[in-house]
Coordinates of C-alpha atoms in Angstrom, one line a residue:
M26 CA -6.6 -8.4 -28.5
I27 CA -5.3 -4.8 -28.2
Q28 CA -5.2 -1.5 -30.0
L29 CA -1.5 -0.7 -30.4
S30 CA -1.5 3.0 -29.9
F31 CA 0.0 5.5 -27.5
K32 CA -0.4 9.1 -26.5
S33 CA 1.7 11.2 -28.9
S34 CA 2.7 13.8 -26.4
L35 CA 5.0 11.3 -24.7
P36 CA 8.4 11.7 -26.4
L37 CA 9.6 8.1 -25.8
L38 CA 6.6 6.7 -27.6
A39 CA 6.9 8.6 -30.9
V40 CA 6.0 5.8 -33.2
T41 CA 2.8 4.0 -34.0
F42 CA 0.6 6.6 -32.3
L43 CA -3.1 7.0 -32.7
M44 CA -4.0 10.6 -32.9
F45 CA -7.5 11.1 -31.4
T46 CA -9.5 13.7 -33.3
A47 CA -11.7 16.2 -31.7
C48 CA -15.2 15.3 -30.7
N49 CA -17.7 15.3 -33.5
N50 CA -20.4 17.8 -32.9
S51 CA -22.5 16.8 -35.9
G52 CA -25.6 16.7 -33.8
S53 CA -26.6 13.3 -35.2
N54 CA -28.0 12.4 -31.9
E55 CA -30.9 14.8 -32.2
K56 CA -32.9 12.2 -34.1
A57 CA -32.4 8.5 -34.0
T58 CA -31.8 6.8 -37.3
N59 CA -34.1 3.8 -37.8
H60 CA -32.6 0.8 -39.6
S61 CA -35.4 -1.7 -39.7
A62 CA -34.3 -5.3 -39.2
H63 CA -35.1 -7.8 -41.9
Q64 CA -36.9 -10.3 -39.8
P65 CA -40.6 -9.9 -40.7
D66 CA -41.8 -12.8 -38.5
S67 CA -40.2 -11.1 -35.4
S68 CA -41.0 -7.5 -36.2
S69 CA -44.7 -8.2 -35.7
Q70 CA -44.1 -9.3 -32.2
A71 CA -44.1 -7.1 -29.1
P72 CA -40.6 -6.7 -27.7
V73 CA -39.7 -8.6 -24.5
G74 CA -36.7 -6.4 -24.0
Y75 CA -34.1 -4.1 -25.5
I76 CA -30.4 -4.6 -26.2
Y77 CA -27.6 -2.1 -27.0
T78 CA -24.1 -1.9 -28.4
T79 CA -21.9 0.8 -29.8
T80 CA -20.2 1.1 -33.2
N81 CA -16.9 2.3 -31.8
G82 CA -15.8 3.3 -35.3
E83 CA -13.3 5.6 -36.8
G84 CA -15.6 8.6 -36.6
E85 CA -18.4 9.5 -34.2
N86 CA -19.3 6.8 -31.8
Q87 CA -22.9 5.6 -32.1
V88 CA -25.2 3.6 -29.8
V89 CA -27.2 1.0 -31.6
G90 CA -30.4 -0.2 -30.0
F91 CA -32.6 -3.2 -30.9
E92 CA -35.9 -4.6 -29.8
R93 CA -35.5 -8.2 -28.5
Y94 CA -38.3 -10.7 -29.2
A95 CA -39.4 -13.8 -27.5
D96 CA -38.0 -16.1 -30.2
G97 CA -34.5 -14.6 -29.6
N98 CA -34.4 -12.5 -32.7
L99 CA -33.6 -8.8 -32.8
G100 CA -35.3 -6.0 -34.8
N101 CA -36.1 -2.4 -35.3
E102 CA -32.5 -1.2 -35.2
K103 CA -32.1 2.5 -34.1
V104 CA -28.9 4.5 -34.0
Y105 CA -28.0 7.4 -31.7
G106 CA -24.9 9.7 -31.9
T107 CA -22.7 10.4 -28.9
Q108 CA -21.1 13.7 -30.1
S109 CA -17.8 12.0 -29.3
N110 CA -15.4 9.7 -31.2
G111 CA -15.1 6.0 -31.3
G112 CA -11.6 4.4 -30.9
S113 CA -11.1 2.3 -34.0
K114 CA -8.2 2.7 -36.4
S115 CA -8.1 -0.1 -39.0
T116 CA -4.7 0.9 -40.3
D117 CA -3.0 0.1 -37.0
P118 CA -1.4 -3.3 -36.2
V119 CA -4.0 -6.0 -35.7
F120 CA -6.6 -3.7 -37.2
G121 CA -6.5 -1.4 -34.2
D122 CA -8.1 -3.9 -31.9
Y123 CA -8.1 -3.6 -28.1
D124 CA -9.9 -5.1 -25.1
Y125 CA -12.6 -3.8 -22.7
Q126 CA -15.6 -5.1 -20.7
G127 CA -18.4 -3.0 -19.1
S128 CA -18.3 -0.1 -21.6
I129 CA -22.0 0.4 -21.4
Q130 CA -24.1 0.6 -18.2
I131 CA -27.8 1.1 -17.7
I132 CA -28.4 2.9 -14.4
D133 CA -32.1 3.6 -13.6
N134 CA -33.5 5.5 -16.6
Y135 CA -30.1 6.3 -18.1
L136 CA -27.6 4.7 -20.4
L137 CA -23.9 5.5 -20.0
T138 CA -21.3 4.6 -22.6
V139 CA -17.6 5.3 -23.0
N140 CA -16.3 7.0 -26.1
T141 CA -12.8 5.6 -26.4
G142 CA -11.5 7.9 -29.1
G143 CA -13.0 11.1 -27.5
N144 CA -11.9 10.4 -23.9
T145 CA -15.5 11.1 -22.7
V146 CA -18.5 9.3 -21.3
S147 CA -21.9 9.9 -22.8
V148 CA -25.1 10.1 -20.7
F149 CA -28.4 9.2 -22.5
D150 CA -32.0 9.5 -21.2
L151 CA -33.5 6.0 -21.5
N152 CA -37.2 5.5 -22.1
K153 CA -37.7 2.1 -20.7
K154 CA -41.2 1.8 -22.2
D155 CA -40.0 1.8 -25.8
G156 CA -36.2 1.5 -25.5
S157 CA -35.5 4.9 -27.1
L158 CA -32.6 7.1 -26.1
K159 CA -31.9 10.8 -26.1
W160 CA -28.4 12.2 -25.7
K161 CA -28.1 14.3 -22.6
S162 CA -24.4 15.2 -22.0
N163 CA -20.8 14.1 -22.2
F164 CA -18.3 14.3 -19.4
D165 CA -14.5 14.1 -19.4
S166 CA -13.0 10.6 -18.5
K167 CA -9.9 12.3 -17.1
G168 CA -7.6 9.9 -18.8
Q169 CA -6.9 8.4 -22.2
R170 CA -9.1 5.7 -23.9
P171 CA -11.9 5.1 -21.4
V172 CA -13.0 1.5 -21.7
S173 CA -15.1 0.4 -18.7
I174 CA -17.7 1.8 -16.3
G175 CA -18.7 0.5 -12.9
Y176 CA -21.4 1.7 -10.5
T177 CA -23.0 1.1 -7.2
K178 CA -25.6 3.0 -5.2
V179 CA -24.5 5.7 -2.7
A180 CA -25.4 4.4 0.8
G181 CA -28.5 6.2 2.2
S182 CA -29.5 7.7 -1.1
E183 CA -32.4 6.7 -3.4
T184 CA -31.1 8.6 -6.5
E185 CA -27.3 8.8 -6.3
Y186 CA -24.7 6.4 -7.6
W187 CA -20.9 6.1 -7.4
V188 CA -19.6 5.6 -11.0
T189 CA -16.0 4.5 -11.8
V190 CA -14.4 5.0 -15.3
A191 CA -11.3 3.0 -16.3
N192 CA -8.9 4.7 -18.7
Q193 CA -6.6 2.3 -20.5
W194 CA -4.2 4.6 -22.4
G195 CA -2.3 2.2 -24.8
I196 CA -0.6 -1.1 -24.0
P197 CA 2.9 -2.0 -25.2
T198 CA 3.3 -5.5 -26.6
A199 CA 5.4 -8.1 -28.5
L200 CA 4.0 -9.6 -31.7
Y201 CA 4.8 -12.6 -33.9
E202 CA 7.8 -15.0 -33.8
G203 CA 11.0 -15.7 -35.7
E204 CA 11.9 -13.1 -38.3
K205 CA 8.6 -11.3 -38.0
F206 CA 9.0 -10.8 -34.2
V207 CA 8.6 -7.1 -33.2
R208 CA 8.2 -5.1 -30.0
L209 CA 5.8 -2.2 -30.0
P210 CA 6.2 0.7 -29.7
N211 CA 9.9 0.0 -30.1
D212 CA 12.9 -1.9 -28.5
A213 CA 14.0 1.3 -26.7
F214 CA 10.7 1.5 -24.8
F215 CA 11.3 -2.0 -23.4
K216 CA 14.8 -1.2 -22.2
Q217 CA 13.4 1.3 -19.7
D218 CA 12.4 0.5 -16.2
L219 CA 8.7 0.3 -16.9
A220 CA 7.8 0.0 -13.2
K221 CA 9.1 3.6 -12.6
P222 CA 6.7 6.5 -12.6
D223 CA 6.1 8.1 -16.0
A224 CA 4.0 11.0 -17.4
S225 CA 1.6 8.5 -19.0
D226 CA 0.6 7.2 -15.6
E227 CA -1.6 10.2 -15.2
V228 CA -3.9 9.1 -18.0
R229 CA -3.8 5.4 -17.3
N230 CA -6.1 5.3 -14.3
V231 CA -9.5 4.7 -12.7
Q232 CA -11.6 7.8 -11.8
L233 CA -14.6 8.2 -9.5
Y234 CA -17.7 10.2 -10.1
K235 CA -21.1 10.7 -8.4
F236 CA -24.2 10.4 -10.7
D237 CA -27.5 11.8 -9.6
T238 CA -30.4 10.0 -11.4
K239 CA -32.9 12.6 -10.3
T240 CA -31.2 15.2 -12.5
G241 CA -28.8 13.2 -14.7
T242 CA -25.9 15.3 -13.5
V243 CA -22.4 13.9 -13.0
T244 CA -19.9 15.3 -10.5
Y245 CA -16.2 14.4 -10.3
S246 CA -15.1 12.9 -7.0
G247 CA -11.5 11.9 -7.4
L248 CA -8.8 9.4 -8.4
V249 CA -9.2 5.7 -7.5
D250 CA -5.7 4.8 -8.6
K251 CA -3.2 5.1 -11.5
Y252 CA -1.0 2.4 -12.9
T253 CA 2.6 2.2 -14.2
R254 CA 3.4 0.9 -17.7
K255 CA 4.8 -2.4 -16.6
W256 CA 1.5 -4.1 -15.9
G257 CA -0.5 -2.4 -18.6
G258 CA -3.7 -0.4 -18.5
P259 CA -7.1 -1.2 -17.0
V260 CA -9.5 -3.3 -19.0
Q261 CA -12.5 -3.6 -16.6
V262 CA -13.6 -2.0 -13.4
A263 CA -16.6 -3.2 -11.3
F264 CA -17.9 -2.8 -7.8
S265 CA -18.7 -5.9 -5.8
P266 CA -22.4 -6.7 -5.4
D267 CA -22.6 -5.1 -2.0
G268 CA -20.7 -2.0 -3.2
K269 CA -18.0 -2.3 -0.6
K270 CA -15.1 -3.3 -3.0
I271 CA -13.8 -2.3 -6.4
A272 CA -12.0 -4.7 -8.7
V273 CA -9.8 -3.8 -11.7
T274 CA -8.1 -6.0 -14.3
L275 CA -4.8 -4.8 -15.9
W276 CA -3.8 -6.2 -19.2
G277 CA -0.1 -6.7 -18.6
I278 CA 2.4 -6.9 -21.5
P279 CA 1.5 -9.7 -23.8
H280 CA 3.3 -11.6 -26.6
F281 CA 0.7 -12.7 -29.1
L282 CA 0.0 -13.6 -32.8
T283 CA 2.2 -16.6 -32.0
E284 CA 1.4 -20.1 -30.8
H285 CA 4.3 -20.0 -28.3
P286 CA 4.4 -16.8 -26.2
I287 CA 7.9 -16.2 -24.8
L288 CA 7.8 -15.5 -21.0
K289 CA 10.7 -13.0 -21.0
E290 CA 8.9 -10.8 -23.5
T291 CA 5.8 -10.5 -21.3
Q292 CA 4.7 -9.0 -18.0
P293 CA 1.9 -10.7 -16.0
S294 CA -1.5 -9.1 -15.6
R295 CA -2.5 -7.8 -12.3
V296 CA -6.0 -8.1 -10.8
Y297 CA -6.5 -5.4 -8.1
V298 CA -9.1 -5.3 -5.4
Y299 CA -9.7 -2.2 -3.2
D300 CA -12.0 -1.6 -0.2
F301 CA -14.5 1.2 -0.9
V302 CA -15.3 3.2 2.1
D303 CA -17.1 6.6 2.2
G304 CA -16.2 7.3 -1.4
K305 CA -12.5 6.3 -1.0
A306 CA -10.7 3.3 -2.4
I307 CA -8.2 2.0 0.2
N308 CA -6.2 -1.1 1.1
P309 CA -5.2 -2.2 -2.5
R310 CA -4.1 -5.8 -3.0
Y311 CA -3.5 -7.7 -6.2
F312 CA -2.9 -11.1 -7.8
E313 CA -0.4 -11.8 -10.5
E314 CA 1.3 -15.0 -11.9
D315 CA 4.1 -15.2 -14.4
G316 CA 3.0 -16.5 -17.8
V317 CA -0.6 -15.5 -17.2
I318 CA -1.2 -12.4 -19.2
G319 CA -4.0 -10.5 -20.8
A320 CA -6.6 -10.4 -18.0
V321 CA -9.8 -8.9 -19.6
G322 CA -13.3 -9.6 -18.3
F323 CA -14.4 -10.7 -14.9
N324 CA -17.4 -11.3 -12.8
W325 CA -17.9 -11.1 -9.0
G326 CA -19.4 -14.1 -7.3
N327 CA -22.4 -13.6 -5.0
D328 CA -20.2 -13.7 -1.9
N329 CA -18.5 -10.4 -2.6
S330 CA -15.1 -12.2 -2.4
T331 CA -14.8 -14.4 -5.4
L332 CA -13.7 -13.2 -8.9
F333 CA -14.0 -15.2 -12.1
V334 CA -11.3 -13.7 -14.4
S335 CA -10.5 -14.5 -18.1
Y336 CA -7.0 -14.4 -19.5
F337 CA -6.2 -14.2 -23.1
N338 CA -2.4 -14.6 -23.4
L339 CA -0.9 -17.7 -21.8
I340 CA 2.6 -19.3 -22.1
D341 CA 2.7 -23.0 -23.2
T342 CA 2.7 -24.3 -19.6
K343 CA -0.3 -22.2 -18.6
T344 CA -2.8 -22.9 -21.3
D345 CA -5.2 -24.2 -18.7
H346 CA -5.6 -20.7 -17.2
G347 CA -8.1 -19.3 -19.6
L348 CA -10.3 -18.9 -16.6
V349 CA -8.9 -18.3 -13.1
V350 CA -11.0 -18.2 -9.9
L351 CA -9.6 -15.8 -7.3
R352 CA -10.7 -15.3 -3.6
D353 CA -10.2 -12.0 -1.7
D354 CA -9.5 -12.5 2.0
N355 CA -9.3 -8.7 2.5
K356 CA -5.5 -8.9 2.7
K357 CA -4.6 -10.7 -0.5
L358 CA -6.0 -12.4 -3.6
I359 CA -5.6 -16.1 -3.6
K360 CA -6.0 -18.4 -6.7
Q361 CA -8.6 -21.0 -6.0
S362 CA -8.6 -22.8 -9.3
N363 CA -7.9 -22.5 -13.0
H364 CA -9.7 -23.9 -16.0
T365 CA -9.3 -24.5 -19.7
T366 CA -11.5 -22.6 -22.2
G367 CA -12.3 -23.7 -25.7
A368 CA -10.3 -26.7 -27.0
T369 CA -7.4 -28.0 -24.9
G370 CA -4.1 -26.8 -26.2
D371 CA -5.5 -24.4 -28.8
V372 CA -4.6 -20.7 -29.1
D373 CA -7.9 -19.7 -27.7
E374 CA -7.7 -16.1 -26.4
A375 CA -10.4 -16.1 -23.6
C376 CA -11.4 -12.5 -23.0
W377 CA -15.0 -11.8 -22.1
T378 CA -17.2 -13.1 -19.3
A379 CA -20.9 -13.0 -18.2
M380 CA -23.0 -14.7 -15.6
N381 CA -26.7 -15.4 -15.5
A382 CA -28.8 -13.6 -12.9
D383 CA -28.5 -16.1 -10.1
K384 CA -24.7 -16.6 -10.8
S385 CA -25.1 -20.4 -11.3
M386 CA -23.6 -20.2 -14.9
L387 CA -20.5 -18.4 -16.2
Y388 CA -19.8 -17.9 -19.9
V389 CA -16.4 -17.2 -21.2
V390 CA -15.9 -15.9 -24.8
S391 CA -12.8 -16.6 -26.8
F392 CA -11.8 -14.1 -29.4
Y393 CA -9.5 -16.1 -31.7
S394 CA -11.4 -19.4 -31.8
N395 CA -14.9 -17.8 -31.8
V396 CA -16.3 -20.1 -29.1
I397 CA -18.1 -19.7 -25.8
T398 CA -17.3 -22.0 -22.9
P399 CA -20.0 -22.5 -20.2
F400 CA -19.1 -23.2 -16.6
K401 CA -21.4 -24.5 -13.9
I402 CA -21.0 -22.6 -10.6
E403 CA -22.0 -23.8 -7.2
N404 CA -21.1 -22.0 -3.9
N405 CA -18.8 -19.6 -6.0
K406 CA -16.8 -22.5 -7.3
V407 CA -16.5 -24.1 -10.8
V408 CA -18.0 -27.6 -10.5
K409 CA -18.3 -28.5 -14.2
T410 CA -17.1 -27.3 -17.7
L411 CA -19.8 -27.8 -20.3
P412 CA -19.0 -28.2 -24.1
Y413 CA -18.0 -25.0 -25.8
E414 CA -20.2 -23.7 -28.7
G415 CA -19.1 -21.9 -31.8
V416 CA -20.6 -19.9 -34.6
K417 CA -21.1 -20.4 -38.4
K418 CA -18.1 -22.1 -40.1
D419 CA -17.6 -19.2 -42.5
N420 CA -17.3 -16.7 -39.7
P421 CA -13.8 -15.1 -39.7
V422 CA -11.5 -15.7 -36.7
N423 CA -10.7 -12.9 -34.3
D424 CA -14.3 -11.7 -34.0
L425 CA -16.3 -12.7 -30.9
K426 CA -16.2 -10.3 -28.0
D427 CA -18.6 -9.1 -25.3
V428 CA -21.5 -11.2 -24.1
Y429 CA -25.0 -10.6 -22.6
V430 CA -27.3 -13.1 -20.9
A431 CA -30.9 -12.2 -21.2
P432 CA -32.7 -11.7 -17.9
D433 CA -35.1 -14.6 -18.7
N434 CA -32.1 -16.9 -19.0
K435 CA -33.3 -18.2 -22.4
M436 CA -30.9 -16.5 -24.8
L437 CA -27.3 -15.4 -24.8
Y438 CA -26.1 -12.7 -27.2
C439 CA -22.5 -12.1 -28.3
I440 CA -21.0 -9.4 -30.6
G441 CA -19.0 -10.2 -33.7
A442 CA -17.0 -7.0 -33.1
L443 CA -14.1 -6.7 -35.4
N444 CA -15.0 -8.7 -38.6
S445 CA -18.7 -9.7 -38.9
Y446 CA -20.2 -6.6 -37.3
S447 CA -23.0 -8.7 -35.9
I448 CA -24.8 -9.9 -32.8
K449 CA -24.9 -13.7 -32.5
H450 CA -27.8 -15.4 -30.7
F451 CA -27.5 -18.6 -28.7
M452 CA -30.2 -20.6 -27.1
I453 CA -29.6 -21.6 -23.4
A454 CA -30.7 -25.1 -22.5
A455 CA -31.9 -26.1 -19.1
D456 CA -28.5 -27.3 -18.0
G457 CA -26.9 -24.0 -19.1
S458 CA -25.3 -25.3 -22.3
L459 CA -25.5 -23.3 -25.5
K460 CA -26.7 -23.8 -29.1
F461 CA -26.0 -21.3 -31.9
H462 CA -29.3 -19.9 -33.1
D463 CA -28.8 -17.0 -35.5
E464 CA -27.1 -13.7 -36.0
K465 CA -28.1 -10.1 -36.8
V466 CA -25.6 -8.1 -38.9
L467 CA -25.9 -4.4 -38.0
D468 CA -27.3 -2.3 -40.8
I469 CA -25.4 0.7 -39.7
T470 CA -22.0 -1.1 -40.1
K471 CA -22.9 -3.5 -43.0
S472 CA -21.1 -1.4 -45.6
A473 CA -17.8 -2.1 -43.9
L474 CA -18.1 -5.9 -44.1
G475 CA -14.8 -7.4 -45.3
K476 CA -12.9 -4.4 -43.8
P477 CA -11.7 -5.5 -40.3
G478 CA -11.3 -2.7 -37.7
V479 CA -13.3 0.0 -39.4
Y480 CA -15.6 -0.6 -36.4
D481 CA -14.9 -2.5 -33.2
L482 CA -18.3 -3.0 -31.7
C483 CA -18.2 -2.3 -28.0
V484 CA -20.0 -4.3 -25.4
L485 CA -23.6 -5.4 -25.0
A486 CA -26.1 -4.3 -22.4
G487 CA -29.9 -4.6 -22.1
Y488 CA -33.0 -5.0 -20.0
D489 CA -36.3 -6.8 -20.2
V490 CA -39.7 -5.2 -20.3
Q491 CA -41.4 -5.4 -16.9

């Protein structure tokens, strides 16, 4: 799903704008707020790890940290301010929702998170002994609505990392069907040649930085690429495991909130791959296919050439493309296979992906149907689709988002981002299948239950105690 908002300084997009307010300098980061979890049996345990998300609300964005226990439960909730704004706006269409993956990254003893409403990235000192955070700085994302962070080590350095930040801007779309059908921001926008350069291209981009973990300083390095309106803005950016490539998903122009998306109202997503050499992104190539729209999350295979990509918006003849496997031959991206997510024929909206540590299992989360589909991977190929698993029957639709597989491969966590404001727990069986275990509603967002889009919880990241 998507937040339907566009930069108000662009005259052609003078409706349905989201006006980002200035960064909140309330200083709430100076001392973490402790929201004790109501799980007494777990709270007496020593944590086996820590897990983090962000509130991404209508005011200051906040990082929320939990202790993770051996039984899978979460406790000892703590909240840290970013001194920059979240990106939610519940009065917008579809409650101001939008897509992202990779919004939080843990790099050595630091946690980095995007602030989608403040157009900044926050850097926190991370104490890995007790999971606590201390705000250090914010830096400019050099675009609008930063949604994803990628990183890889600088060759020959023990302390420096290349960091990429993807800025999404806002994505035009078509909604509904019949008499309710509407194009946003307006019909006039779609009558333009959206492939031509536009002022908004400057803020719809991927930027490159250098991050020194010895000092915690961030230095701007340059532009990776910018993107025209026709294929939408970036959703995720990530380096290949060997650091020699960068991949980016673009969202395309979707037609959703309908069971039958109309092809002529859409533009396909593009998945880009670049070679990364000496701090420069070169040799771009991409994959696109008509009727396959809404590329969101992806994971690299362990061969540095395979990409497992989820797609949320599919025309009727392409509903078996919730997951697409691509191979990069260094000249072009080639589709290797495609797979159904969730129940065959359902409006599923596959969006988020995660793999376990050895990349033998892939999990795809579907936003509308609130299910997770496991896939068995061998030699960077899908060899089996396991039964999908859902959540409690009373959970509202349009809720599940980003996913995190615990390093011990025993538990999977998924955020109920837009409605339930919770973190769901799933037990992972020996064969990689899932069973719903429990959920933890965030104390910091609990007062907004029943009010979709006041928050839009943003990503999960974590680590285990060594």
